mmCIF file of C-alpha atoms and ligand atoms in Angstrom:
data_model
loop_
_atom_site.group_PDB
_atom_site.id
_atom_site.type_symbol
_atom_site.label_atom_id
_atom_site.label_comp_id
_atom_site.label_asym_id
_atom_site.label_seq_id
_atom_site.Cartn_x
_atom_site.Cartn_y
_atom_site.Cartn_z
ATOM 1 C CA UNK A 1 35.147 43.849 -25.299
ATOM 2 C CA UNK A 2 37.738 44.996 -22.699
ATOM 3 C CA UNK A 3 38.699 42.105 -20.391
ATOM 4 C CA UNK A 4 37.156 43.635 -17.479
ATOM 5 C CA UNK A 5 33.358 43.264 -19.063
ATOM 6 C CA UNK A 6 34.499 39.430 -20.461
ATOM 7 C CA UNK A 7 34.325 38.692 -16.942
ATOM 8 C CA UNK A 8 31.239 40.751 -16.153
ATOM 9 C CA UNK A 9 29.467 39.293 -18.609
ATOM 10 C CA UNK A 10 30.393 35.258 -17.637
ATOM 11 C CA UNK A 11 29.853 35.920 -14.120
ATOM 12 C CA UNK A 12 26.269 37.012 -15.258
ATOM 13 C CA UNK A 13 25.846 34.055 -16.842
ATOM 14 C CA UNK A 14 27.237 31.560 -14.798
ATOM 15 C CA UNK A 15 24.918 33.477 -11.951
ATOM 16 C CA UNK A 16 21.780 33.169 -14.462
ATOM 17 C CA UNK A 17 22.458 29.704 -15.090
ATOM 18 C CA UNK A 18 22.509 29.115 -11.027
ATOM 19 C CA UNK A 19 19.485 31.350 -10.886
ATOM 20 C CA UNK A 20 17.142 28.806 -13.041
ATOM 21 C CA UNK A 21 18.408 25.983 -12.235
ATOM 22 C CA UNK A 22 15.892 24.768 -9.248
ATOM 23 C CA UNK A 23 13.076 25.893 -11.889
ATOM 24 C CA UNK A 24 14.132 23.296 -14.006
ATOM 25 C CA UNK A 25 14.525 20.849 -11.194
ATOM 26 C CA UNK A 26 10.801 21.588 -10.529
ATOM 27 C CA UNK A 27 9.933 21.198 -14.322
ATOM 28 C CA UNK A 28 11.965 17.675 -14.643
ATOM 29 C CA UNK A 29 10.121 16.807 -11.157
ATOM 30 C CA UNK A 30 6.802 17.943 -12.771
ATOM 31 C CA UNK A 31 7.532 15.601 -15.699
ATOM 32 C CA UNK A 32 8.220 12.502 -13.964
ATOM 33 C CA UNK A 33 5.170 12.717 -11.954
ATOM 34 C CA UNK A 34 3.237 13.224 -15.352
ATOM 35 C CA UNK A 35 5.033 9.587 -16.527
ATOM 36 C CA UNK A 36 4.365 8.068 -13.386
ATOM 37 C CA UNK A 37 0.649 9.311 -13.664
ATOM 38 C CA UNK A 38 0.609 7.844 -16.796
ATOM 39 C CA UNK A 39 2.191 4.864 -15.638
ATOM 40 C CA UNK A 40 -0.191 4.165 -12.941
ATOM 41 C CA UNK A 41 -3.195 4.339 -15.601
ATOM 42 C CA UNK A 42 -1.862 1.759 -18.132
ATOM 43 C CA UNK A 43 -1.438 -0.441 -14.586
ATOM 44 C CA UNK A 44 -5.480 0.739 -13.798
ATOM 45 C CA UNK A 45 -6.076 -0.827 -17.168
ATOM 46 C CA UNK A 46 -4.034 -3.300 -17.943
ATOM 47 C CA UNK A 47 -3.830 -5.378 -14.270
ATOM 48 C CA UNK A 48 -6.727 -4.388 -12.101
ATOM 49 C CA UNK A 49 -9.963 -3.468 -14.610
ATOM 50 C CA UNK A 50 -9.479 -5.975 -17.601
ATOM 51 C CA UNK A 51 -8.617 -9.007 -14.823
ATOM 52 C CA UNK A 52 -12.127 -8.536 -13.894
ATOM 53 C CA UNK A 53 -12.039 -5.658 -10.648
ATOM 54 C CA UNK A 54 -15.578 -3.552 -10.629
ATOM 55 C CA UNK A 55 -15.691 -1.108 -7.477
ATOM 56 C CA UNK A 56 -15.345 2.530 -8.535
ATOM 57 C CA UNK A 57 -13.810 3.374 -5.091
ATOM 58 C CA UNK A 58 -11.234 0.589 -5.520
ATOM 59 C CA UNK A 59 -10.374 1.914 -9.410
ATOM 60 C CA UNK A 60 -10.467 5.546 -8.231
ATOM 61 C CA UNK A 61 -7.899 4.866 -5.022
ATOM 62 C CA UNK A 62 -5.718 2.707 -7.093
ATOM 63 C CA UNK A 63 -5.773 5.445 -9.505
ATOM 64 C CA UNK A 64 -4.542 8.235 -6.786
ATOM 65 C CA UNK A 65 -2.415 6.106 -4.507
ATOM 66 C CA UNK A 66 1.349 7.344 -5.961
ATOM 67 C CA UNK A 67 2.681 3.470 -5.991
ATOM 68 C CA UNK A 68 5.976 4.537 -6.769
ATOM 69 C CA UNK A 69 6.558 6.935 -3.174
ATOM 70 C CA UNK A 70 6.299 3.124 -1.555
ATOM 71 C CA UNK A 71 8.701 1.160 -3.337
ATOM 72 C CA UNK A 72 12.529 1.599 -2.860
ATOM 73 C CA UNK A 73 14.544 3.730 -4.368
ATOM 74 C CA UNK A 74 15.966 1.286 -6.809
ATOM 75 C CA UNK A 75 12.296 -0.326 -7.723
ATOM 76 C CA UNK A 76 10.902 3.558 -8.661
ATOM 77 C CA UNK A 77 10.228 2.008 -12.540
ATOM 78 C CA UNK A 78 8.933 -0.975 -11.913
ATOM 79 C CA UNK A 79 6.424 0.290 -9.654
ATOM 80 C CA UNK A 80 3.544 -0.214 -11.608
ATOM 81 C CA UNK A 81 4.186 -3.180 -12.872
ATOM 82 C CA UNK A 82 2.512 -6.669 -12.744
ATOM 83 C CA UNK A 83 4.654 -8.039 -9.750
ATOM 84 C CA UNK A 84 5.385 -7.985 -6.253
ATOM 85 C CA UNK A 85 8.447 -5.772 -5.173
ATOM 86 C CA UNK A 86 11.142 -5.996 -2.652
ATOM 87 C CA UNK A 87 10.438 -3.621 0.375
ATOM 88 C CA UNK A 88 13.412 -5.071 2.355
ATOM 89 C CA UNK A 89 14.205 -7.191 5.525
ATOM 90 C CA UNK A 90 12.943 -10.377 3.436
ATOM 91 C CA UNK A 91 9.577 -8.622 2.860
ATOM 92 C CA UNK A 92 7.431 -7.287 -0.673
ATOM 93 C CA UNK A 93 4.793 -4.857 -1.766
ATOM 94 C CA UNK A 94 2.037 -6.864 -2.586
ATOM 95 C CA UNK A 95 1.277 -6.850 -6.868
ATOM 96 C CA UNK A 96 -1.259 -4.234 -7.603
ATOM 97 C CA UNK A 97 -3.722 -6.505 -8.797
ATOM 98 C CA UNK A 98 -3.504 -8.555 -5.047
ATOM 99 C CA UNK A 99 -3.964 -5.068 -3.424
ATOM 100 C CA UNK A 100 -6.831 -3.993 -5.591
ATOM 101 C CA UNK A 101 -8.818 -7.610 -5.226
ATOM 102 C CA UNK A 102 -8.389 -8.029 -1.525
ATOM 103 C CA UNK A 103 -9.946 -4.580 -0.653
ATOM 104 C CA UNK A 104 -12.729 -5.125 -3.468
ATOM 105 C CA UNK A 105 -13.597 -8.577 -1.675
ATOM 106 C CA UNK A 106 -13.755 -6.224 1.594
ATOM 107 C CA UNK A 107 -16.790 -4.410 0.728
ATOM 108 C CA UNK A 108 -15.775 -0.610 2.430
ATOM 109 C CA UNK A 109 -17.423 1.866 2.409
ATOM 110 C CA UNK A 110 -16.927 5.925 4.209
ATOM 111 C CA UNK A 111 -17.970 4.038 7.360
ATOM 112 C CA UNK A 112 -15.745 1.259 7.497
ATOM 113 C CA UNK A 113 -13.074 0.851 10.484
ATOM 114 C CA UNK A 114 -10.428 -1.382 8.998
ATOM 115 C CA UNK A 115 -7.347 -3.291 10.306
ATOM 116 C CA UNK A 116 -4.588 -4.494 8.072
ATOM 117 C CA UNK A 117 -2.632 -7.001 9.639
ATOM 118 C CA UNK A 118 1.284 -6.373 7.757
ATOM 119 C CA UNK A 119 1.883 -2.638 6.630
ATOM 120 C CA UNK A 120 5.192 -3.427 4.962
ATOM 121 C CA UNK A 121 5.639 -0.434 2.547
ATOM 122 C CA UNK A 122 1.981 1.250 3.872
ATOM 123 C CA UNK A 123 0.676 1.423 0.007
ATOM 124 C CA UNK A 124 -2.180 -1.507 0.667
ATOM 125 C CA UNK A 125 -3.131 1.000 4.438
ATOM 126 C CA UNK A 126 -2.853 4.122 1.758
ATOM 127 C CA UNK A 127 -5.351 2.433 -0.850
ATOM 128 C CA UNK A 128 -8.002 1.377 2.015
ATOM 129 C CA UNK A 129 -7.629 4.853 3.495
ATOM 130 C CA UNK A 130 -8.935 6.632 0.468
ATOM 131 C CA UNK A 131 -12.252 4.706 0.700
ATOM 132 C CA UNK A 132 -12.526 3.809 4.729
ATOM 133 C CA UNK A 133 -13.073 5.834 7.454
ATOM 134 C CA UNK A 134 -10.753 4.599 9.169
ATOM 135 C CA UNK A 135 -7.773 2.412 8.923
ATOM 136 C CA UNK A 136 -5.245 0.264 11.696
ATOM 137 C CA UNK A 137 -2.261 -1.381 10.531
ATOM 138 C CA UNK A 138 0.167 -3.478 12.404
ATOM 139 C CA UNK A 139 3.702 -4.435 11.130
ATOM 140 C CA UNK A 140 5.499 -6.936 13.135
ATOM 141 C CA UNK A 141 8.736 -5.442 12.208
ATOM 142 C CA UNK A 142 9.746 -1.982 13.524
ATOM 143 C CA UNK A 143 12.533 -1.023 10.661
ATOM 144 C CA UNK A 144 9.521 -1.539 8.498
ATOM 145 C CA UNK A 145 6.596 0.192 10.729
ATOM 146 C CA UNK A 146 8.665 3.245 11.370
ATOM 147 C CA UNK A 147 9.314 4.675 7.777
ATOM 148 C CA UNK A 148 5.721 3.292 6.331
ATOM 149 C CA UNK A 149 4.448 6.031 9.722
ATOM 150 C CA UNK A 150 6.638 8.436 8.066
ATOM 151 C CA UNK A 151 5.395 7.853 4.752
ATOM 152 C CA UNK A 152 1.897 7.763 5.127
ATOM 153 C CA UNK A 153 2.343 10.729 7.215
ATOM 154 C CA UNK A 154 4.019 12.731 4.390
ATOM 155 C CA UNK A 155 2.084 11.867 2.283
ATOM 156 C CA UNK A 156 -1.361 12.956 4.310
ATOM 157 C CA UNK A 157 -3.018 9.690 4.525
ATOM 158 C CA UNK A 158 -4.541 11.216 7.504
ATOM 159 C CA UNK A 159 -6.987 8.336 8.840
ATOM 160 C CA UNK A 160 -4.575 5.908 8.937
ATOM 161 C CA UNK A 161 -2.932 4.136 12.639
ATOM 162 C CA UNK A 162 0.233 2.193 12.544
ATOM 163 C CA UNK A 163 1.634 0.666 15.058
ATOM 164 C CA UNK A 164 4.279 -1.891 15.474
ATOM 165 C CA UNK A 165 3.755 -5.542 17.013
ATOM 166 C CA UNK A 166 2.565 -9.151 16.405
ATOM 167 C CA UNK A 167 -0.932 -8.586 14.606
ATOM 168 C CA UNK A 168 -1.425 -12.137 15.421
ATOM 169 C CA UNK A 169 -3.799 -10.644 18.406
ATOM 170 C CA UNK A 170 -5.248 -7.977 16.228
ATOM 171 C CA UNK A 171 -5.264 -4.740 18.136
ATOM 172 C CA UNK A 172 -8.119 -4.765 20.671
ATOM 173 C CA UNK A 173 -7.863 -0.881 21.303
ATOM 174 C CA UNK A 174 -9.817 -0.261 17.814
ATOM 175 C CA UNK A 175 -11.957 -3.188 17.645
ATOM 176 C CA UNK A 176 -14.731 -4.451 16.618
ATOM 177 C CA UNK A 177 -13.656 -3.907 12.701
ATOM 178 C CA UNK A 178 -15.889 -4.204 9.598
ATOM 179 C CA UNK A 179 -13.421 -5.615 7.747
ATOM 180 C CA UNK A 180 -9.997 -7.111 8.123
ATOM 181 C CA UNK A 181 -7.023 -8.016 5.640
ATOM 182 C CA UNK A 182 -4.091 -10.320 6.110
ATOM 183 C CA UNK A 183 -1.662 -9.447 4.143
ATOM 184 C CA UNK A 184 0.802 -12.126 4.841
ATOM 185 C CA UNK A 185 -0.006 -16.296 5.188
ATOM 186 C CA UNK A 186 -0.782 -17.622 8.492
ATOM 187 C CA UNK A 187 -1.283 -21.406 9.424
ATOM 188 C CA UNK A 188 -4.372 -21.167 10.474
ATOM 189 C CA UNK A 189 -7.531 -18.073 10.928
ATOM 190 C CA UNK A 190 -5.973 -16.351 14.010
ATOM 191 C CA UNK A 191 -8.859 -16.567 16.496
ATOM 192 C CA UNK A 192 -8.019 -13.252 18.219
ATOM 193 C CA UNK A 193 -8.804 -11.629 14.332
ATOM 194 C CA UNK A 194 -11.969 -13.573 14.538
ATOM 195 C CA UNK A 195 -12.785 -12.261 17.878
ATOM 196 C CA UNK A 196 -12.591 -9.011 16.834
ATOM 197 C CA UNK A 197 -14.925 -9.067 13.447
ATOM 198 C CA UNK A 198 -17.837 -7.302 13.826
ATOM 199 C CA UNK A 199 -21.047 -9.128 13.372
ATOM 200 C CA UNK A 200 -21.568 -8.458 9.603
ATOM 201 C CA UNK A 201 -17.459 -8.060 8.810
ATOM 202 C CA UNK A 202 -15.535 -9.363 6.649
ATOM 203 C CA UNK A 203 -11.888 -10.757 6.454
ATOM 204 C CA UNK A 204 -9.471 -11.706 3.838
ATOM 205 C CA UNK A 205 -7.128 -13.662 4.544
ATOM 206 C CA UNK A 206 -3.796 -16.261 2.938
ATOM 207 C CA UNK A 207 -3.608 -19.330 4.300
ATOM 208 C CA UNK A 208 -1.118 -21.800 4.029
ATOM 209 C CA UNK A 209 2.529 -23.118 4.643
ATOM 210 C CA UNK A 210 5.204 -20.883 4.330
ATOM 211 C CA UNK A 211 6.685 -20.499 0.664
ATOM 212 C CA UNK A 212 4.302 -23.181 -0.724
ATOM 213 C CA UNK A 213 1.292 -22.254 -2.804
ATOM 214 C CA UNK A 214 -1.782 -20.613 -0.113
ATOM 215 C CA UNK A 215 -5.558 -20.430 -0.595
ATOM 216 C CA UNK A 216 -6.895 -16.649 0.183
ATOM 217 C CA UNK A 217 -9.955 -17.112 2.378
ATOM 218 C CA UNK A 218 -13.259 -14.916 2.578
ATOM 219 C CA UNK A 219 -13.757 -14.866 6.080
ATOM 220 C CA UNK A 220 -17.674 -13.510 6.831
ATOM 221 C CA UNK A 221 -19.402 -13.100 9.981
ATOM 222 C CA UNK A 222 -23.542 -13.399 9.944
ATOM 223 C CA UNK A 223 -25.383 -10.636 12.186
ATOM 224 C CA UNK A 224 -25.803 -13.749 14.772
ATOM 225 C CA UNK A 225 -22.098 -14.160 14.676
ATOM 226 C CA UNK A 226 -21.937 -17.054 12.716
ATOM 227 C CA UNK A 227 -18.459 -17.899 10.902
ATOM 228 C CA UNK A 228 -18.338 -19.106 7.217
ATOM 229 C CA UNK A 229 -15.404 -19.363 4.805
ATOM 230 C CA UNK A 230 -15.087 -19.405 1.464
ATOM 231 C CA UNK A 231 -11.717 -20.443 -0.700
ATOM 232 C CA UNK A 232 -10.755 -17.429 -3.247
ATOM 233 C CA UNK A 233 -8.228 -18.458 -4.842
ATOM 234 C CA UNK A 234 -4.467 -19.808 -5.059
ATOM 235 C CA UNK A 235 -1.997 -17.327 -3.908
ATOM 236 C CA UNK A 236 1.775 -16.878 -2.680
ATOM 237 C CA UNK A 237 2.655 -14.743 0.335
ATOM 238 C CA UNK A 238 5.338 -14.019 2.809
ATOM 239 C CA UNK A 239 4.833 -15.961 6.075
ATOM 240 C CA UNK A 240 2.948 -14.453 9.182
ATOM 241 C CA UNK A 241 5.779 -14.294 12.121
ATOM 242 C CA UNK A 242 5.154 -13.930 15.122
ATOM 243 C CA UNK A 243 5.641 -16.057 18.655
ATOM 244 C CA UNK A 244 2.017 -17.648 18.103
ATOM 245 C CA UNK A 245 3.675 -19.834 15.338
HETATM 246 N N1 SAM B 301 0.584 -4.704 2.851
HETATM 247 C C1 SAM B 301 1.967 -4.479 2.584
HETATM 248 C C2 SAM B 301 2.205 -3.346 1.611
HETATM 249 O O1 SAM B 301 1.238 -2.756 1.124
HETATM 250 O O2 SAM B 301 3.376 -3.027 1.377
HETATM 251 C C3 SAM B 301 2.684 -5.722 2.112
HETATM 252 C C4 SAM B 301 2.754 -6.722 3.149
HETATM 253 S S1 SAM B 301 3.993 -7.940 3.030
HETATM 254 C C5 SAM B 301 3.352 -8.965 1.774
HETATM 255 C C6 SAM B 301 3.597 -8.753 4.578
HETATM 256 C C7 SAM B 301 3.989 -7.961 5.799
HETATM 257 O O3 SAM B 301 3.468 -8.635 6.940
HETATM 258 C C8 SAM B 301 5.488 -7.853 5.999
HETATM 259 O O4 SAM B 301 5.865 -6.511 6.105
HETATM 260 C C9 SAM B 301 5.726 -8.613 7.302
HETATM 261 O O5 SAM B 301 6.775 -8.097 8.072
HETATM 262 C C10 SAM B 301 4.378 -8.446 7.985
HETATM 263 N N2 SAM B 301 4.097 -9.436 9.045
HETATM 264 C C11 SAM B 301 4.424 -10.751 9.088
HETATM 265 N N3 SAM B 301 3.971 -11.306 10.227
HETATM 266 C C12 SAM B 301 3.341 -10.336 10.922
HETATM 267 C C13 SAM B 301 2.663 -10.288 12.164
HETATM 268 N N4 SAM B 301 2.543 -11.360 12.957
HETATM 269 N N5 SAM B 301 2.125 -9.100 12.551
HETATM 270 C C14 SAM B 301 2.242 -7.977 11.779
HETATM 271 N N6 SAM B 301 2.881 -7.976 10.598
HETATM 272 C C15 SAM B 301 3.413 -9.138 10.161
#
């Protein structure tokens, strides 16, 4: 082979080579969703059904919900596991057997209009989404609010409200709710959450000091409007902020 074809013929190749290359970018992206997939079913099994959680819609959303597309960058493989996660500005994703309990406790269903007080990442608004009809989220802390929007967005979760501010007051706009969750500890049952319970709703909520062992409270509200609590169980979560404190 003359030198002129030698060079023909690697040019080719070198053009080939940049020719495929995105395919295989699409097969290797292919293949980690398949692991995560995977990854997301031994967590199904292993955390959330064998600890004792029943509701098909629950299993099915915790199933779906992509875990891993609200975690940071450098938490992608421990996504699934059996632990909170660091979302950033002093905050976590909840662990996925938290997230799956507190929205089994809520008792959704299609026609449920939900408010999550703390959106942090968005996964907990993503997972209430799939069985609600609709769901409001409030995250006190905008660096936080913004990007879980995005996310959420991106990812077509496409009955779900965010809005930044102190979720303290609840957010009167969408009220009365069937159910509300409190997904960080507050001192005491915000009264402007009660408020805005509908007769027949249900609330979950930590409470407790800050950094010290909490009790998660069933909050229920009878048809006559009635208040009862009931004590869960022992939990730990990040404090609720705020100016009410
Ligand atoms: N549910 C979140 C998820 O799925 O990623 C995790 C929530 S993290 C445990 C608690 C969140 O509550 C934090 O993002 C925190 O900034 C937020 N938060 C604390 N006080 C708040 C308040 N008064 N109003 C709204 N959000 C608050």
């Amino acid at each position: 082979m003359n030198k002129f074809w030698k060079i023909i013929s690697i040019s080719a190749l070198i053009f080939f080579i940049a020719a495929i290359s995105p395919v295989k970018g699409a097969f290797k992206a292919d293949s980690d969703e398949k692991t995560f997939t995977s990854m997301r079913k031994g967590m199904v099994n292993k955390q959330i059904i064998r600890r004792g959680v029943r509701n098909e819609d629950v299993i099915r959303a915790m199933m779906t919900v992509p875990r891993h597309r609200f975690v940071p960058k450098g938490w992608v493989l421990m996504a699934y596991d059996d632990t909170p996660l660091p979302i950033g500005y002093g905050q976590t994703i909840s662990q996925p057997y938290i997230v799956a309990y507190m929205t089994e406790i809520l008792n959704l269903d299609k026609e449920s209009q939900v408010l999550e007080v703390g959106t942090g990442s968005g996964y907990q608004a993503a997972i209430l989404s799939c069985i609600a009809k609709e769901v409001c989220t409030i995250e006190i802390i905008p660096e936080l609010a913004e990007p879980a929007s995005l996310r959420l967005k991106k990812l077509d979760y496409q009955n779900v409200k965010v809005t930044c501010g102190d979720g303290y007051y609840g957010w009167p706009e969408h009220a009365p709710f069937d159910a509300i969750i409190v997904t960080a500890a507050a001192g005491h049952i915000p009264p402007p959450l009660l408020k805005q319970l509908k007769a027949g709703g249900r609330m979950v909520i930590p409470v407790g000091g800050p950094f010290m062992i909490q009790n998660l409270i069933l909050v229920e509200k009878d048809n006559a409007g009635k208040i009862t609590t009931r004590n869960l169980m022992s939990v730990r979560f990040v404090p609720l902020t705020g100016k009410h404190e």
